[in-house]
Amino acid sequence: MIRGFLTGLLPLALTAGLFCQNSAPSASAGSAGPVKAYVSAHRQSIVDELEQFLAIPNLASDTANIQKNADALTAMLERRGLKTQLLRVESAPPAVLAWLPADPNKRTVTFYAHYDGQPVEKSNWTQDPWKPVLVNKSTPGAASVEDGESRLYARSASDDKAAIIGLLTALDALQSAHLPLSVNVRFLFEGEEEAGSPHLADILAKYADVLPSDLWVICDGPTNQNGEPQLLFGSRGVLPVRITAFGPSRPLHSGHYGNWAPNPIAEIAHLIARLRTTDAEILITHFYDAVRPLTPSEKAALKNAPAIDAQLKTELNLGRTEGHAPLAEQIMAPSLNVDRIEGGGSGPNPANAIPSSATVYIDFRLVPDQTPPQIKQQLEGYLKTLGYFVVSKTPSAAERQEHERVLQVMWDAGYPPQRTPIDAPVSRALIAAVRTVTGDRLVLLPTIGGSTPSYAFEQQFKKPVIVLPIANYDNNQHAANENLKLKNMWEGIELYAAVMQGLGESWK
């Protein structure tokens, strides 16, 4: 169970100096100075390019606009002298591949980001999500590209178009300063990550011959909640599911039929209580059996993670947190999150009726070595042991009459987790390259709490995958008023440049 899993994270001695703060190189080394100077001189043009990119709606299912995004991205890349290719498979937005001429004596690093974004509900935004606005919350009307605390509000401002502009600007800065790249640099920008990357594996398989790489760097996600940059050596998998319970064939008056006709909302509420506790423990039989034990280096990283829980509890007005460990340790375990419950009517006036159905939307977050097929089998088997009749499509009238409790279980696209050893040579090399910019200000964690398609790259190419995010942690990603703090953009450009210019030197 989760309690036993987390309490097993015992304090460990630091391994081989990997997490020793005083071993970090000077922050003035390498490309930091020239890149910082370039950013300082070009802030307005950097923001302008990002705003123009953000103004193109980018929902993966919006075929016309997603193609406009791919075309705009291709133009940006080719202006910088990169070769490009659109990677296509049927029914999928194109992935955009770009590269510079390769040196056979250097390793190749592919930087991944995605150009699609989450759906928007415009009524929840303070402005049009496709019309970027620069705002300074502390000093209204004083927003400026010179003020790192100013924030750019728009869909995908942080997730994930900021990373794309950050990567391209890092290349601009290095080329402007005539600083050589220490690795062969390639970019792969996906167009349906927010839809679950359902075609990414097919794209990687079809174009495997043009995608050789020694390392994949995922440029997605936030910096640490303490504001410092972080490297993450894995991603949790994700698996969404919708479970619907059924009551009468039509809504019934709650006075005339209450206490007699089963209420599907009440059924869903009882079901949730049998799936997880209020302390985040998942009650599905054998759910934790496949979880991979943490290595000594991973436990050491968690021991040295910043203490952010008290800050976050205050910031989020939380009187308690789930589980029995700090946040950094909790996300090393799988989770069952209830996204929402639908049933009955909507609006301010309740109908005082028993609805005909109710649905709960759940997302599982998975950790190594769990797999989506395994979780599907475990959940459906567990529901059957609880006495439910489980179907994958809308049940017939006969099925609803024949069985006391019927559940329709509908799985959405998902993918498994991935994790690269934190003490692997490539991991150490990347840490060293990033620390030429960050010095001691670098957080190392085994896994990002969210999910990325990092598994697809590891599965197809058998190469290491590491996450280097730049967005501010309080960016409202996947929600209204998504934003990017400009300070994070400026620092992110330096991070990406440090990897391009320094990784080859430290990766011997």
Coordinates of C-alpha atoms in Angstrom, one line a residue:
M1 CA 0.0 0.0 0.0
I2 CA 1.0 3.6 -0.5
R3 CA 1.7 4.2 3.2
G4 CA 4.3 1.4 3.4
F5 CA 5.8 2.5 0.1
L6 CA 6.4 6.0 1.2
T7 CA 7.6 5.4 4.7
G8 CA 10.3 3.2 3.2
L9 CA 12.1 6.3 1.9
L10 CA 14.8 6.3 4.5
P11 CA 17.5 9.0 4.8
L12 CA 20.6 8.0 2.8
A13 CA 24.1 9.2 2.5
L14 CA 24.7 11.2 -0.7
T15 CA 26.0 9.2 -3.5
A16 CA 29.2 10.1 -5.3
G17 CA 28.7 13.8 -4.8
L18 CA 25.7 13.8 -7.2
F19 CA 23.6 16.0 -5.0
C20 CA 26.5 18.0 -3.3
Q21 CA 25.6 21.6 -3.7
N22 CA 29.2 22.8 -3.2
S23 CA 30.4 20.8 -6.2
A24 CA 28.5 22.9 -8.7
P25 CA 30.6 24.8 -11.3
S26 CA 30.7 28.6 -11.3
A27 CA 27.5 30.2 -12.7
S28 CA 29.7 32.5 -14.7
A29 CA 31.2 29.7 -16.8
G30 CA 30.5 28.7 -20.4
S31 CA 27.9 30.5 -22.4
A32 CA 26.1 32.3 -19.5
G33 CA 27.5 35.7 -20.0
P34 CA 27.0 36.1 -23.8
V35 CA 23.6 34.5 -23.7
K36 CA 22.5 36.8 -20.9
A37 CA 23.7 39.8 -22.9
Y38 CA 21.9 38.6 -26.0
V39 CA 18.6 38.1 -24.1
S40 CA 18.9 41.6 -22.5
A41 CA 19.4 43.2 -25.9
H42 CA 16.5 41.3 -27.6
R43 CA 13.8 41.0 -25.0
Q44 CA 11.1 42.8 -27.0
S45 CA 11.7 40.8 -30.2
I46 CA 11.6 37.5 -28.2
V47 CA 8.3 38.4 -26.6
D48 CA 7.0 39.6 -30.0
E49 CA 7.8 36.3 -31.6
L50 CA 6.1 34.4 -28.8
E51 CA 3.0 36.6 -28.9
Q52 CA 2.7 36.0 -32.6
F53 CA 2.9 32.3 -32.1
L54 CA 0.4 32.3 -29.2
A55 CA -2.1 34.2 -31.3
I56 CA -2.7 31.1 -33.5
P57 CA -5.3 28.8 -31.8
N58 CA -3.8 25.4 -31.3
L59 CA -6.3 22.8 -30.2
A60 CA -5.1 19.5 -31.7
S61 CA -8.5 18.7 -33.2
D62 CA -8.7 22.1 -35.0
T63 CA -7.1 20.8 -38.2
A64 CA -6.9 24.1 -40.0
N65 CA -5.3 26.1 -37.2
I66 CA -3.0 23.3 -36.1
Q67 CA -1.6 23.3 -39.6
K68 CA -1.1 27.1 -39.3
N69 CA 0.9 26.4 -36.2
A70 CA 3.1 23.9 -38.0
D71 CA 3.6 26.2 -40.9
A72 CA 4.5 29.1 -38.6
L73 CA 6.9 26.9 -36.7
T74 CA 8.5 25.7 -39.9
A75 CA 9.1 29.3 -41.0
M76 CA 10.6 30.2 -37.6
L77 CA 13.0 27.2 -37.8
E78 CA 14.0 27.8 -41.5
R79 CA 14.7 31.5 -40.8
R80 CA 17.4 30.3 -38.4
G81 CA 19.0 28.1 -41.0
L82 CA 17.6 24.7 -39.8
K83 CA 16.4 22.0 -42.1
T84 CA 12.9 20.9 -41.5
Q85 CA 10.6 18.0 -42.2
L86 CA 6.9 17.5 -41.3
L87 CA 6.4 14.0 -40.0
R88 CA 2.9 12.8 -40.9
V89 CA 0.8 9.8 -40.1
E90 CA -2.9 9.4 -40.9
S91 CA -5.4 11.4 -38.8
A92 CA -2.7 13.2 -36.8
P93 CA -1.3 16.7 -36.7
P94 CA 2.2 16.9 -38.2
A95 CA 5.2 16.6 -35.9
V96 CA 7.8 19.2 -36.9
L97 CA 11.4 17.9 -37.1
A98 CA 14.3 20.4 -37.5
W99 CA 18.1 19.9 -37.4
L100 CA 21.4 21.6 -38.1
P101 CA 24.2 19.8 -40.1
A102 CA 25.6 17.0 -37.9
D103 CA 29.2 16.5 -36.8
P104 CA 29.8 12.7 -36.7
N105 CA 32.3 13.2 -33.8
K106 CA 29.6 14.7 -31.6
R107 CA 26.7 13.1 -29.8
T108 CA 23.2 14.1 -30.9
V109 CA 20.6 15.6 -28.5
T110 CA 16.9 16.0 -29.6
F111 CA 14.9 18.7 -27.7
Y112 CA 11.2 17.8 -27.6
A113 CA 8.3 20.2 -26.9
H114 CA 4.7 20.4 -28.1
Y115 CA 2.9 23.2 -30.0
D116 CA -0.7 22.2 -29.3
G117 CA -2.6 23.3 -26.3
Q118 CA -5.5 22.5 -24.0
P119 CA -9.1 23.4 -24.9
V120 CA -10.3 26.8 -23.7
E121 CA -13.6 28.0 -22.1
K122 CA -13.4 31.7 -23.0
S123 CA -15.9 32.8 -20.4
N124 CA -13.5 31.8 -17.7
W125 CA -10.7 33.9 -19.0
T126 CA -10.1 37.6 -18.1
Q127 CA -9.2 38.2 -21.8
D128 CA -9.3 36.4 -25.1
P129 CA -6.9 33.4 -24.7
W130 CA -5.7 33.9 -28.3
K131 CA -4.8 37.5 -27.7
P132 CA -1.7 37.6 -25.5
V133 CA -1.6 40.2 -22.8
L134 CA 1.4 41.3 -20.7
V135 CA 0.4 42.0 -17.1
N136 CA 2.2 43.0 -13.9
K137 CA 0.0 42.0 -11.0
S138 CA 1.9 43.9 -8.3
T139 CA 2.0 47.1 -10.3
P140 CA -1.0 47.3 -12.6
G141 CA -0.2 49.2 -15.9
A142 CA 3.5 48.8 -15.4
A143 CA 4.0 45.6 -17.3
S144 CA 7.2 45.6 -19.3
V145 CA 9.5 43.1 -21.0
E146 CA 12.3 44.6 -18.8
D147 CA 10.4 43.4 -15.7
G148 CA 10.9 39.7 -15.1
E149 CA 7.9 39.6 -12.8
S150 CA 5.6 40.6 -15.6
R151 CA 3.5 37.7 -17.0
L152 CA 2.3 37.0 -20.5
Y153 CA -1.3 35.6 -20.4
A154 CA -2.5 33.3 -23.2
R155 CA -3.3 29.7 -23.9
S156 CA 0.0 27.7 -24.2
A157 CA 2.0 30.7 -22.9
S158 CA 3.7 28.3 -20.5
D159 CA 2.6 24.9 -21.8
D160 CA 4.4 24.6 -24.1
K161 CA 5.1 27.4 -26.7
A162 CA 7.4 29.2 -24.2
A163 CA 9.8 26.3 -24.4
I164 CA 9.8 26.3 -28.2
I165 CA 10.7 30.0 -28.3
G166 CA 13.2 29.5 -25.5
L167 CA 15.0 26.8 -27.4
L168 CA 15.1 28.8 -30.7
T169 CA 16.3 31.9 -28.8
A170 CA 19.1 29.9 -27.1
L171 CA 20.3 28.8 -30.5
D172 CA 20.1 32.4 -31.7
A173 CA 22.2 33.6 -28.8
L174 CA 24.9 31.0 -29.2
Q175 CA 25.2 31.7 -33.0
S176 CA 25.3 35.4 -32.4
A177 CA 28.2 35.0 -29.9
H178 CA 29.9 32.5 -32.3
L179 CA 29.9 29.9 -29.6
P180 CA 30.2 26.3 -31.0
L181 CA 27.6 23.7 -30.2
S182 CA 29.1 20.8 -28.2
V183 CA 26.4 18.4 -29.4
N184 CA 24.4 17.9 -32.6
V185 CA 21.1 19.8 -32.0
R186 CA 17.7 18.6 -33.2
F187 CA 14.2 19.7 -32.4
L188 CA 11.0 17.7 -32.5
F189 CA 7.8 19.6 -31.9
E190 CA 4.6 17.5 -31.5
G191 CA 1.1 18.7 -32.3
E192 CA -1.2 16.5 -30.1
E193 CA 0.5 16.1 -26.8
E194 CA -2.5 17.6 -24.9
A195 CA -4.7 15.0 -26.7
G196 CA -2.6 12.2 -25.1
S197 CA -0.1 11.8 -28.0
P198 CA -2.1 9.0 -29.5
H199 CA -0.1 8.9 -32.8
L200 CA 3.4 9.7 -31.4
A201 CA 4.5 6.1 -31.3
D202 CA 3.4 5.6 -34.9
I203 CA 5.3 8.8 -36.0
L204 CA 8.5 7.6 -34.2
A205 CA 8.3 4.2 -35.7
K206 CA 7.6 5.5 -39.3
Y207 CA 10.4 8.0 -39.2
A208 CA 12.9 6.2 -37.0
D209 CA 15.6 6.5 -39.6
V210 CA 15.6 10.3 -39.5
L211 CA 15.3 10.5 -35.7
P212 CA 18.6 9.2 -34.4
S213 CA 19.6 10.7 -31.0
D214 CA 21.8 9.8 -28.1
L215 CA 19.6 11.8 -25.6
W216 CA 16.0 13.1 -25.6
V217 CA 15.4 16.3 -23.5
I218 CA 11.7 16.9 -22.8
C219 CA 11.1 20.7 -22.5
D220 CA 7.7 20.6 -20.8
G221 CA 6.5 21.3 -17.3
P222 CA 7.2 23.8 -14.5
T223 CA 10.2 24.7 -12.4
N224 CA 10.2 23.8 -8.8
Q225 CA 7.7 25.3 -6.4
N226 CA 10.5 27.1 -4.6
G227 CA 11.2 29.0 -7.9
E228 CA 14.4 27.3 -8.7
P229 CA 15.1 25.4 -12.0
Q230 CA 14.9 21.6 -11.8
L231 CA 15.9 18.5 -13.7
L232 CA 13.6 15.5 -13.7
F233 CA 14.6 12.1 -14.7
G234 CA 11.2 10.6 -15.4
S235 CA 7.6 11.2 -16.0
R236 CA 4.5 9.6 -14.5
G237 CA 2.2 7.8 -17.0
V238 CA -1.4 8.8 -17.3
L239 CA -4.6 6.8 -17.9
P240 CA -8.0 8.5 -17.9
V241 CA -11.3 6.6 -17.5
R242 CA -15.0 7.4 -17.3
I243 CA -17.3 5.3 -15.2
T244 CA -21.0 5.7 -15.5
A245 CA -23.6 4.3 -13.1
F246 CA -27.3 4.0 -14.0
G247 CA -30.6 4.6 -12.2
P248 CA -34.1 4.8 -13.7
S249 CA -34.6 5.1 -17.5
R250 CA -35.8 8.7 -17.0
P251 CA -35.4 11.3 -14.2
L252 CA -37.9 10.7 -11.3
H253 CA -39.4 13.0 -8.7
S254 CA -37.3 12.6 -5.6
G255 CA -40.3 12.8 -3.3
H256 CA -42.4 10.2 -5.1
Y257 CA -39.5 7.8 -5.8
G258 CA -36.8 8.7 -3.3
N259 CA -35.6 5.8 -1.0
W260 CA -36.9 3.4 -3.7
A261 CA -35.3 4.1 -7.1
P262 CA -31.5 3.8 -6.9
N263 CA -29.7 7.2 -7.2
P264 CA -26.7 6.9 -9.6
I265 CA -24.9 9.9 -8.1
A266 CA -25.0 8.2 -4.7
E267 CA -23.8 5.0 -6.3
I268 CA -20.8 6.9 -7.8
A269 CA -20.0 8.5 -4.5
H270 CA -19.9 5.1 -2.7
L271 CA -17.8 3.7 -5.6
I272 CA -15.2 6.5 -5.2
A273 CA -14.9 5.7 -1.5
R274 CA -14.2 2.1 -2.4
L275 CA -11.5 3.1 -5.0
R276 CA -9.4 5.4 -2.8
T277 CA -9.2 6.8 0.7
T278 CA -9.1 10.5 1.6
D279 CA -5.4 10.0 2.3
A280 CA -4.8 9.0 -1.4
E281 CA -4.4 5.3 -0.8
I282 CA -5.7 3.3 -3.7
L283 CA -7.8 0.4 -2.6
I284 CA -7.8 -1.6 -5.9
T285 CA -6.5 -5.1 -5.2
H286 CA -2.8 -5.6 -6.0
F287 CA -2.6 -2.0 -7.4
Y288 CA 0.9 -1.4 -6.0
D289 CA 2.4 -4.8 -6.7
A290 CA 4.2 -3.6 -9.9
V291 CA 5.7 -0.4 -8.5
R292 CA 9.4 -0.3 -9.0
P293 CA 11.4 0.3 -5.8
L294 CA 13.4 3.5 -5.6
T295 CA 17.2 3.3 -6.0
P296 CA 19.6 4.7 -3.5
S297 CA 20.3 7.7 -5.7
E298 CA 16.6 8.4 -6.1
K299 CA 16.1 8.2 -2.4
A300 CA 19.0 10.6 -1.9
A301 CA 17.5 13.0 -4.4
L302 CA 14.2 13.0 -2.4
K303 CA 16.1 13.5 0.8
N304 CA 17.6 16.7 -0.6
A305 CA 14.5 18.0 -2.3
P306 CA 13.5 21.5 -1.2
A307 CA 11.0 21.8 1.7
I308 CA 8.1 23.4 -0.1
D309 CA 5.1 21.9 1.6
A310 CA 4.5 24.6 4.2
Q311 CA 4.7 27.3 1.6
L312 CA 2.3 25.5 -0.7
K313 CA -0.2 24.8 2.1
T314 CA -0.3 28.5 2.9
E315 CA -0.4 29.6 -0.7
L316 CA -3.3 27.1 -1.5
N317 CA -5.2 27.6 1.8
L318 CA -4.9 23.9 2.7
G319 CA -5.6 22.7 6.2
R320 CA -4.3 19.3 5.5
T321 CA -2.6 17.3 2.7
E322 CA -3.2 13.8 1.5
G323 CA -0.8 11.0 2.3
H324 CA 2.0 10.9 5.0
A325 CA 5.0 12.3 3.1
P326 CA 6.1 15.5 1.5
L327 CA 4.9 16.4 -2.0
A328 CA 8.2 15.3 -3.7
E329 CA 7.7 11.8 -2.2
Q330 CA 4.0 11.6 -2.8
I331 CA 4.4 12.0 -6.6
M332 CA 6.8 9.0 -6.6
A333 CA 3.7 6.9 -6.0
P334 CA 0.8 6.3 -8.4
S335 CA -2.4 8.2 -7.9
L336 CA -6.1 8.0 -8.6
N337 CA -7.5 11.5 -9.1
V338 CA -11.2 12.4 -9.4
D339 CA -11.5 15.0 -12.1
R340 CA -15.2 15.6 -11.9
I341 CA -18.6 14.1 -11.4
E342 CA -21.5 14.7 -13.7
G343 CA -25.2 13.8 -12.9
G344 CA -28.6 15.4 -12.8
G345 CA -29.1 19.0 -13.9
S346 CA -26.9 22.0 -13.8
G347 CA -27.3 25.6 -12.8
P348 CA -28.3 27.3 -9.5
N349 CA -31.7 25.6 -9.1
P350 CA -31.7 21.9 -8.2
A351 CA -34.4 19.8 -9.8
N352 CA -35.2 17.6 -6.8
A353 CA -35.0 14.6 -9.0
I354 CA -33.3 11.2 -9.2
P355 CA -31.2 11.3 -12.4
S356 CA -31.0 8.4 -14.8
S357 CA -27.2 8.3 -14.8
A358 CA -24.1 9.7 -13.3
T359 CA -20.5 9.7 -14.5
V360 CA -17.2 10.1 -12.7
Y361 CA -14.1 11.1 -14.6
I362 CA -10.9 9.7 -13.2
D363 CA -7.2 9.9 -14.1
F364 CA -4.6 7.4 -12.9
R365 CA -1.0 8.6 -12.7
L366 CA 1.3 5.7 -13.1
V367 CA 4.9 5.0 -12.0
P368 CA 7.5 2.4 -13.2
D369 CA 6.8 -0.5 -13.8
Q370 CA 3.0 -0.1 -14.1
T371 CA 1.4 -0.3 -17.5
P372 CA -2.0 0.9 -18.8
P373 CA -3.2 -2.7 -19.8
Q374 CA -2.4 -3.8 -16.3
I375 CA -4.3 -1.0 -14.7
K376 CA -7.3 -1.6 -16.9
Q377 CA -7.4 -5.2 -15.9
Q378 CA -7.0 -4.5 -12.2
L379 CA -9.8 -1.8 -12.1
E380 CA -12.3 -3.8 -14.1
G381 CA -11.6 -7.0 -12.2
Y382 CA -11.9 -5.1 -8.9
L383 CA -15.3 -3.6 -9.9
K384 CA -16.5 -7.1 -10.7
T385 CA -15.5 -8.3 -7.3
L386 CA -17.5 -5.5 -5.8
G387 CA -20.6 -6.9 -7.5
Y388 CA -20.9 -4.6 -10.6
F389 CA -21.8 -5.8 -14.1
V390 CA -19.2 -4.0 -16.2
V391 CA -19.8 -3.0 -19.9
S392 CA -17.8 -0.9 -22.3
K393 CA -20.8 0.5 -24.2
T394 CA -24.2 1.9 -23.2
P395 CA -26.0 -1.0 -21.5
S396 CA -29.3 -2.2 -23.0
A397 CA -32.6 -2.0 -21.2
A398 CA -32.4 -5.8 -20.7
E399 CA -28.9 -5.5 -19.1
R400 CA -30.0 -2.7 -16.8
Q401 CA -33.0 -4.8 -15.6
E402 CA -31.1 -8.0 -15.3
H403 CA -28.3 -6.7 -13.1
E404 CA -28.6 -4.8 -9.8
R405 CA -25.5 -2.6 -10.4
V406 CA -24.3 -1.8 -13.9
L407 CA -21.2 0.3 -14.7
Q408 CA -20.1 1.5 -18.1
V409 CA -16.3 1.8 -18.1
M410 CA -14.8 3.9 -21.0
W411 CA -11.0 4.2 -21.3
D412 CA -9.3 7.2 -23.0
A413 CA -5.9 7.2 -24.5
G414 CA -3.0 7.0 -22.0
Y415 CA 0.6 6.0 -21.8
P416 CA 3.0 4.4 -19.4
P417 CA 5.6 6.0 -17.1
Q418 CA 9.4 6.4 -17.8
R419 CA 12.4 7.0 -15.7
T420 CA 16.1 7.4 -16.5
P421 CA 18.6 6.5 -13.7
I422 CA 19.6 9.7 -11.9
D423 CA 23.2 8.6 -11.5
A424 CA 23.7 7.4 -15.1
P425 CA 26.7 9.0 -16.9
V426 CA 24.4 11.0 -19.2
S427 CA 22.4 12.3 -16.2
R428 CA 25.6 13.4 -14.4
A429 CA 26.7 15.1 -17.6
L430 CA 23.5 17.0 -18.0
I431 CA 23.5 18.1 -14.4
A432 CA 27.0 19.4 -14.8
A433 CA 26.1 21.4 -18.0
V434 CA 23.0 22.9 -16.4
R435 CA 24.9 23.9 -13.3
T436 CA 27.3 26.1 -15.3
V437 CA 24.3 28.4 -15.3
T438 CA 22.4 27.6 -12.1
G439 CA 25.3 26.9 -9.7
D440 CA 23.7 25.7 -6.5
R441 CA 20.2 26.6 -7.6
L442 CA 19.2 23.3 -9.2
V443 CA 16.7 20.9 -7.9
L444 CA 17.1 17.2 -8.9
L445 CA 14.1 14.9 -8.7
P446 CA 13.5 11.4 -10.0
T447 CA 10.1 12.1 -11.5
I448 CA 7.9 15.0 -12.6
G449 CA 4.4 14.8 -11.1
G450 CA 2.7 15.3 -14.5
S451 CA 2.9 13.1 -17.5
T452 CA 4.9 13.5 -20.7
P453 CA 5.3 11.1 -23.7
S454 CA 8.9 10.4 -22.6
Y455 CA 8.1 6.7 -22.6
A456 CA 7.6 6.7 -26.4
F457 CA 11.1 7.8 -27.0
E458 CA 12.6 5.4 -24.6
Q459 CA 10.5 2.5 -26.0
Q460 CA 11.3 3.2 -29.6
F461 CA 14.9 4.2 -29.4
K462 CA 16.2 2.7 -26.1
K463 CA 17.9 6.0 -25.3
P464 CA 17.8 8.1 -22.1
V465 CA 15.1 10.7 -21.7
I466 CA 15.3 13.6 -19.2
V467 CA 13.0 16.5 -18.5
L468 CA 14.2 20.1 -18.4
P469 CA 11.3 22.5 -17.9
I470 CA 11.3 26.3 -17.7
A471 CA 7.7 27.5 -16.9
N472 CA 6.8 29.1 -13.6
Y473 CA 5.1 26.6 -11.3
D474 CA 2.0 28.8 -10.8
N475 CA 1.3 29.2 -14.5
N476 CA -2.3 27.9 -14.5
Q477 CA -1.5 25.3 -17.2
H478 CA -4.6 23.4 -18.4
A479 CA -6.8 26.1 -16.9
A480 CA -8.1 29.6 -17.5
N481 CA -5.6 32.5 -17.4
E482 CA -2.6 30.4 -18.3
N483 CA 0.5 32.6 -18.0
L484 CA 4.3 32.7 -18.3
K485 CA 6.5 34.8 -16.0
L486 CA 9.1 36.5 -18.2
K487 CA 11.8 35.8 -15.6
N488 CA 11.3 32.1 -16.4
M489 CA 11.7 32.7 -20.1
W490 CA 15.0 34.6 -19.7
E491 CA 16.4 32.0 -17.3
G492 CA 15.1 29.1 -19.5
I493 CA 17.0 30.4 -22.5
E494 CA 20.2 30.4 -20.5
L495 CA 19.5 26.8 -19.4
Y496 CA 18.9 25.5 -22.9
A497 CA 22.0 27.3 -24.2
A498 CA 24.1 25.8 -21.5
V499 CA 23.0 22.3 -22.6
M500 CA 23.7 23.0 -26.2
Q501 CA 27.1 24.6 -25.6
G502 CA 28.3 22.5 -22.6
L503 CA 26.8 19.0 -22.6
G504 CA 29.3 17.5 -25.0
E505 CA 32.2 18.7 -22.8
S506 CA 30.8 17.0 -19.7
W507 CA 29.5 13.8 -21.4
K508 CA 32.8 12.0 -22.1

